[in-house]
C-alpha positions as CSV (number, residue, x, y, z in Angstrom):
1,X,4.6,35.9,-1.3
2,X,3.7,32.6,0.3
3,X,5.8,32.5,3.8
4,X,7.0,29.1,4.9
5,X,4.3,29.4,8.0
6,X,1.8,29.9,5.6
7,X,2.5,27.3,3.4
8,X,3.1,24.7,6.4
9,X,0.1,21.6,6.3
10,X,-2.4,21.8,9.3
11,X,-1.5,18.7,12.1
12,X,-4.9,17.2,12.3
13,X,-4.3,13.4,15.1
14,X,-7.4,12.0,13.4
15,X,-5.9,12.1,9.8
16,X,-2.8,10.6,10.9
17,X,-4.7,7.9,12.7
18,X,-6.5,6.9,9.8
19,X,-3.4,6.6,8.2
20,X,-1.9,4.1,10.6
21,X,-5.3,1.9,10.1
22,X,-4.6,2.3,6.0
23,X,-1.0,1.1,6.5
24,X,-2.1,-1.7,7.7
25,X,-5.1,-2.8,5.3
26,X,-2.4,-2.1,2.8
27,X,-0.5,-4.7,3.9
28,X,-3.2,-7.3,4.2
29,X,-3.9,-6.6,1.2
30,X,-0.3,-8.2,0.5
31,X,-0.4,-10.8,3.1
32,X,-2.5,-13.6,4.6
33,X,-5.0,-12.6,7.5
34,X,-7.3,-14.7,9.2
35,X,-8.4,-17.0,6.6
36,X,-11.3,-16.2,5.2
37,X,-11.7,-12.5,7.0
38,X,-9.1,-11.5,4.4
39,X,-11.1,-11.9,1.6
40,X,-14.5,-10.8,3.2
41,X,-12.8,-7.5,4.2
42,X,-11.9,-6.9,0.6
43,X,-14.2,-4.0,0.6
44,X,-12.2,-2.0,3.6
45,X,-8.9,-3.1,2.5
46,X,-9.5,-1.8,-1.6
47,X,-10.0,2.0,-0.3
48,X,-6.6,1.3,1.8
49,X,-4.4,3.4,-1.3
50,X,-7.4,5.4,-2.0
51,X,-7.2,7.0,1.8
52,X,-3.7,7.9,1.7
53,X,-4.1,9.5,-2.1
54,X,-7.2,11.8,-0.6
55,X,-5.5,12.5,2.8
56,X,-2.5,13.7,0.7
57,X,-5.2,16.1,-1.4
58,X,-6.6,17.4,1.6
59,X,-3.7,18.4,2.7
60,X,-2.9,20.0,-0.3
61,X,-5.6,22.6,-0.3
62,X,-5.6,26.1,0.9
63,X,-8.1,28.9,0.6
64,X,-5.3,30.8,-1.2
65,X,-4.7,28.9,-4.5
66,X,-0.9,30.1,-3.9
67,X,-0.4,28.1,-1.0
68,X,-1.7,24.7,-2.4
69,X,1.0,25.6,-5.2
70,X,3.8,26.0,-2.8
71,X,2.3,22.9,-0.8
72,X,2.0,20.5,-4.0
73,X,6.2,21.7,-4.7
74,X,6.8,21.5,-1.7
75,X,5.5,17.5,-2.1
76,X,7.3,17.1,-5.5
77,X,10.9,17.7,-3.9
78,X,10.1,15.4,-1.0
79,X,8.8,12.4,-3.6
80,X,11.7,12.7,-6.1
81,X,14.2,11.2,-3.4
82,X,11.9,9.1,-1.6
83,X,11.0,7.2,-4.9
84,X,14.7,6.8,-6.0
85,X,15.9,5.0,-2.7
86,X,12.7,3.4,-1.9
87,X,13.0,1.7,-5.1
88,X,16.8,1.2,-4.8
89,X,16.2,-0.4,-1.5
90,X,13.7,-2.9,-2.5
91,X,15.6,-3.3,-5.7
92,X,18.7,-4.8,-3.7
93,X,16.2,-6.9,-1.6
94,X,14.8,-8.5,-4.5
95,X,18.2,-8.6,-7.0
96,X,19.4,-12.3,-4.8
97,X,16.6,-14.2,-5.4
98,X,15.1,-12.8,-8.9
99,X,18.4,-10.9,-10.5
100,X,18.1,-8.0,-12.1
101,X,14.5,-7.1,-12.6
102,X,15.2,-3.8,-14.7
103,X,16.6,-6.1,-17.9
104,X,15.0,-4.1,-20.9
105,X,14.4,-0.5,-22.2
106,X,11.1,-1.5,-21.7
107,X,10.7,-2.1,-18.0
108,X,13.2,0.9,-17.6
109,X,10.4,3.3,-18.9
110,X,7.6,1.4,-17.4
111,X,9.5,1.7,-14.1
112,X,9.5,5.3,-14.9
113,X,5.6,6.2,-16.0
114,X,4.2,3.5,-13.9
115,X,6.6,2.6,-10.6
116,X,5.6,-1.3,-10.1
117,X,8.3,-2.8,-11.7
118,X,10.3,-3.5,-9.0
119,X,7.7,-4.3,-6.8
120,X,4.1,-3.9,-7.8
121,X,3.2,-2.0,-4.9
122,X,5.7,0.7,-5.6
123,X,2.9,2.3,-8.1
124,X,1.4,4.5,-6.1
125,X,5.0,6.5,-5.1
126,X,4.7,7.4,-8.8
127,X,1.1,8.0,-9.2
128,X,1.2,10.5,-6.5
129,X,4.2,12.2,-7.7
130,X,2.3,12.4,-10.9
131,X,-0.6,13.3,-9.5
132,X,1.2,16.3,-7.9
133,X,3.1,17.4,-11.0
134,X,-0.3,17.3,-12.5
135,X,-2.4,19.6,-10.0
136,X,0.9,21.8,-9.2
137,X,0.2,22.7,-13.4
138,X,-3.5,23.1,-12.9
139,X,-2.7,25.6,-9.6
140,X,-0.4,27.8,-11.0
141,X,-1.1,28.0,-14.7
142,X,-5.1,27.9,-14.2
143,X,-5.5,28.5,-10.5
144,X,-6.8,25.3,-9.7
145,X,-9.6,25.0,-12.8
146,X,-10.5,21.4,-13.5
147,X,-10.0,19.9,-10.2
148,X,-13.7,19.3,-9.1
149,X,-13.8,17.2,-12.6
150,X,-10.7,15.1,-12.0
151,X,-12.9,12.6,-9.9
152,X,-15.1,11.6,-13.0
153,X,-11.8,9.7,-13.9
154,X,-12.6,6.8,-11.3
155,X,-15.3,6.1,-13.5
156,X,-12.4,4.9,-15.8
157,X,-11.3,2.8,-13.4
158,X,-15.0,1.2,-13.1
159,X,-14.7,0.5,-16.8
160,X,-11.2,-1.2,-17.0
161,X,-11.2,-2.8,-13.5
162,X,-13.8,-4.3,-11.2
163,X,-16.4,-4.4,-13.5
164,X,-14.6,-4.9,-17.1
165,X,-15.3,-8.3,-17.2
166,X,-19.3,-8.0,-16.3
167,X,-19.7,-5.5,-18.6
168,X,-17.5,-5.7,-21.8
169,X,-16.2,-8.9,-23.4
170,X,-13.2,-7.3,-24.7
171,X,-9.7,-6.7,-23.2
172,X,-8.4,-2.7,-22.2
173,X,-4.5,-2.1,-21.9
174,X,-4.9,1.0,-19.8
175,X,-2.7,0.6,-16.6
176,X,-5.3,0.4,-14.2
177,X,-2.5,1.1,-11.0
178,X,-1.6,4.1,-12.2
179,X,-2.1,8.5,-11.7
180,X,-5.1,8.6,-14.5
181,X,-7.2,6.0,-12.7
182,X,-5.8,6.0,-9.1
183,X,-3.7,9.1,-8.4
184,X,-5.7,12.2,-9.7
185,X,-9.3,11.4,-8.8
186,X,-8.4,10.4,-5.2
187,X,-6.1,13.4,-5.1
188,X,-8.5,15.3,-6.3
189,X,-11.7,14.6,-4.0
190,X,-9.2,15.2,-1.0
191,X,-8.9,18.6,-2.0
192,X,-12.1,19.0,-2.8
193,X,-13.0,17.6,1.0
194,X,-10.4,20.6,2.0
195,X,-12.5,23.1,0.0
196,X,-16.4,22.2,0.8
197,X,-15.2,21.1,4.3
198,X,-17.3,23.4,5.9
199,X,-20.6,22.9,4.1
200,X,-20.1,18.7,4.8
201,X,-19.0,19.0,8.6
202,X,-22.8,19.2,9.8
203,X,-23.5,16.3,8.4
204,X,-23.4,13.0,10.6
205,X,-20.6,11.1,9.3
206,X,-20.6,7.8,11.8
207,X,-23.5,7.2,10.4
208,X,-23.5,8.4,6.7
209,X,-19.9,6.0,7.1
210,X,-21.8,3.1,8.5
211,X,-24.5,3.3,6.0
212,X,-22.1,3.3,2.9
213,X,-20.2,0.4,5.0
214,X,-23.4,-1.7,4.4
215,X,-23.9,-0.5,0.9
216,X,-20.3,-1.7,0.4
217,X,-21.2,-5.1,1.4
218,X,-24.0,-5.5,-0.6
219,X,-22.4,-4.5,-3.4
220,X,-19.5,-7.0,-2.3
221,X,-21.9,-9.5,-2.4
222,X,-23.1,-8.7,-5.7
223,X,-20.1,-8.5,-7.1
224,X,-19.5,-12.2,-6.2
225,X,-22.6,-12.9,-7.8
226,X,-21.4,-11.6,-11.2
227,X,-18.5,-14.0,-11.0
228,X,-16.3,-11.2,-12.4
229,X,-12.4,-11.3,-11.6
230,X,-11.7,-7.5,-11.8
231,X,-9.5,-5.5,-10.1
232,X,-9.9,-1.7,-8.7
233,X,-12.4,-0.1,-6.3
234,X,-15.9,-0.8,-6.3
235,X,-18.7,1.7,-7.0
236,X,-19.0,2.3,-3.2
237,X,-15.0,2.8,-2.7
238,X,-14.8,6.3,-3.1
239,X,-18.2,7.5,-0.9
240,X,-16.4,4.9,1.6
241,X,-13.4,6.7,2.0
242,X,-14.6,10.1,1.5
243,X,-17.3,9.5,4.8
244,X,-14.0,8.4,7.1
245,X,-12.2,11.1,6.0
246,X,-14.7,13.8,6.8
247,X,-15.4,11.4,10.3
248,X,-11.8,12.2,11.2
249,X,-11.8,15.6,10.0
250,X,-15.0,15.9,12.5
251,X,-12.7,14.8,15.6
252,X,-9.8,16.4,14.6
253,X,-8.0,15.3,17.9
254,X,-8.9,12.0,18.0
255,X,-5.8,9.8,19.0
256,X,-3.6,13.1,19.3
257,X,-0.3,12.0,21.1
258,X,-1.1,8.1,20.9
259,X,0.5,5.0,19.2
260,X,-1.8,4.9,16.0
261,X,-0.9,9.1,15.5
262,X,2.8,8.6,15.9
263,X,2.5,5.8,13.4
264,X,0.4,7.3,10.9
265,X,2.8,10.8,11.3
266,X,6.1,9.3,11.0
267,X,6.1,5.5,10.0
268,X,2.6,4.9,7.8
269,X,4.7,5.6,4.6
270,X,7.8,3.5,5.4
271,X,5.5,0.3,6.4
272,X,3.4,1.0,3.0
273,X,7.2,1.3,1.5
274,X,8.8,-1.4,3.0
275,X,5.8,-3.9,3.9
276,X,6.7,-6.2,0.6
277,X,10.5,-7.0,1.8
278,X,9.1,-6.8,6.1
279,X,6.5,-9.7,5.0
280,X,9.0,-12.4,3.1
281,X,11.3,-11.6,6.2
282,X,8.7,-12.3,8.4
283,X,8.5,-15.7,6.7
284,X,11.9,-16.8,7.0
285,X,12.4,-15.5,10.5
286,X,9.4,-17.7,11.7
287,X,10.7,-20.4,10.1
288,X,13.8,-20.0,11.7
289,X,12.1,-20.2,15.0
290,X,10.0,-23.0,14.5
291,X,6.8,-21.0,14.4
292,X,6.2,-20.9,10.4
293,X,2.6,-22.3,10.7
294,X,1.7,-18.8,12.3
295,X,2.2,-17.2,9.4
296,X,-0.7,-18.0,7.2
297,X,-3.4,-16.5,10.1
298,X,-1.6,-13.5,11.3
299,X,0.5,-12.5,8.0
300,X,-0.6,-9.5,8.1
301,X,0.3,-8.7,11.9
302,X,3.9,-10.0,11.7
303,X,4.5,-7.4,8.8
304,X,3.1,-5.0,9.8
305,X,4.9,-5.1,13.0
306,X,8.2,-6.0,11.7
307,X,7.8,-3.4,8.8
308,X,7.0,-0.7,11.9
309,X,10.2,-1.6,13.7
310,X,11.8,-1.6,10.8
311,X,10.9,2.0,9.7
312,X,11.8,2.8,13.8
313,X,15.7,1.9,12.6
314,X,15.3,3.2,9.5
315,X,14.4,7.0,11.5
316,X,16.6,6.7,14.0
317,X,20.0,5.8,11.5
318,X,18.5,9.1,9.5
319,X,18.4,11.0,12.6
320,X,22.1,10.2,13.3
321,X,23.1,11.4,10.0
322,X,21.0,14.4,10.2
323,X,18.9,13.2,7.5
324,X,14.8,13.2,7.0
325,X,13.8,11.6,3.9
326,X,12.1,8.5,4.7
């Protein structure tokens, strides 16, 4: 029997650092930043979602298959509520200004397999309850056989995003934001980092992470070459992320008891939740004080913060109503 101790995720400050930094190249992903370092960092900021699916799937894993199981349920029950009132929350925010969004069976069930019809961003709340419906089946009814080929999905995601339009000349409708291209491979090579962690931790990650860093630019700069208007991660996205995920994982106290931990513990997934609604308040709010022209080079900055402060509320009102869901 799997005790609650045993099933309980290991508290590595690195991880959770990371975290904080992927919060926020989520949301300039979202929102303006410094002109044209926005769209030169396009690189960092596209593994942003892939980080916080493989951090998830390392956390998942366990030596004993049993305890990934009760860890990946464990995540399911958590999910279920935070997806309904996330989605009810930025569903009120955005019912003033663009009525009701949900106005056909159809968007009902995309908003059900896919998440972003609300908000677009809201996709990955679904792909990674998906994700963990998908690998709770494949732990307990096949002991985790299959995972090590769920990554060959994300060539999938090659194929139908970034470089669809340099290589094909005809149109895909496979939802490219969604648990078969996004969710399951990322989840997948996080466990998989959990399971050969041992065997990669001799390796020297700062500069195995620098070198793929420069690989990522110069594939960047091919890309533009190509003229191509894809979407999705790039070819080096996925050696990116995995090579900051095992540097953390080889300074495992990195940060501990700082800001950026404390951010990436308790608020990374409210600002990734919340930074859509944080960001057009940001806009109004400068405007009220006079200072709207500062929005356009620190975008980013102003929702990230106010999304953080935000989430800080958010906590503390749960806490007084002895609450922890969000």
């Amino acid at each position: 029997m799997t005790t609650t101790s045993a099933a309980a995720r290991p508290s590595i400050s690195s991880l959770y650092v990371l975290k904080a930094i992927g919060a926020f190249l989520v949301v300039a992903c979202h929102t303006p930043f410094l002109w044209d370092v926005k769209e030169w960092s396009d690189p960092v900021h596209t593994m942003a979602v892939p980080l916080f699916f493989m951090i998830s799937g390392y956390l998942l894993y366990a030596p004993e298959v049993e305890i990934s199981e009760a860890r990946a349920l464990k995540m399911i029950k958590k999910l279920i509520p935070i997806i309904l009132i996330v989605n009810l929350i930025n569903y009120l925010w955005v019912l003033p200004n663009h009525g009701n969004v949900i106005d056909s069976w159809d968007k009902l069930m995309r908003l059900i397999l896919l998440g972003g019809t609300i908000s677009g961003h809201l996709w990955y709340l679904t792909a990674l309850l998906e994700g963990m419906l998908l690998l709770y089946a494949l732990l307990r009814w096949f002991r985790g056989w299959g995972i090590s080929l769920l990554p060959l999905l994300l060539v999938l995601n090659l194929l139908v995003g970034r470089y669809h339009d340099a290589l094909f000349s005809f149109d895909v409708s496979i939802a490219l934001y969604s648990v078969i291209c996004y969710g399951l491979p990322f989840l997948a090579l996080g466990y998989l980092i959990g399971r050969y962690r041992e065997r990669l931790s001799g390796l020297h990650w700062q500069w195995i992470s620098l070198a793929l860093l420069v690989l990522s630019y110069l594939e960047y700069i091919l890309f533009i070459g190509l003229e191509s208007s894809g979407l999705g991660i790039y070819l080096m996205t996925a050696p990116l992320a995995m090579s900051l995920v095992m540097l953390a994982l080889s300074y495992p106290t990195f940060g501990a008891g700082g800001v950026l931990e404390r951010i990436g513990l308790h608020h990374s997934g409210n600002i990734y939740y919340f930074h859509i609604m944080m960001a057009t308040a940001s806009i109004k709010l400068l405007g009220l004080l006079g200072l709207g022209g500062l929005y356009d080079p620190l975008g980013a900055v102003w929702a990230y913060v106010l999304t953080l402060l935000f989430s800080v509320v958010l906590r503390a009102v749960q806490s007084r109503l002895g609450l922890n869901i969000l």
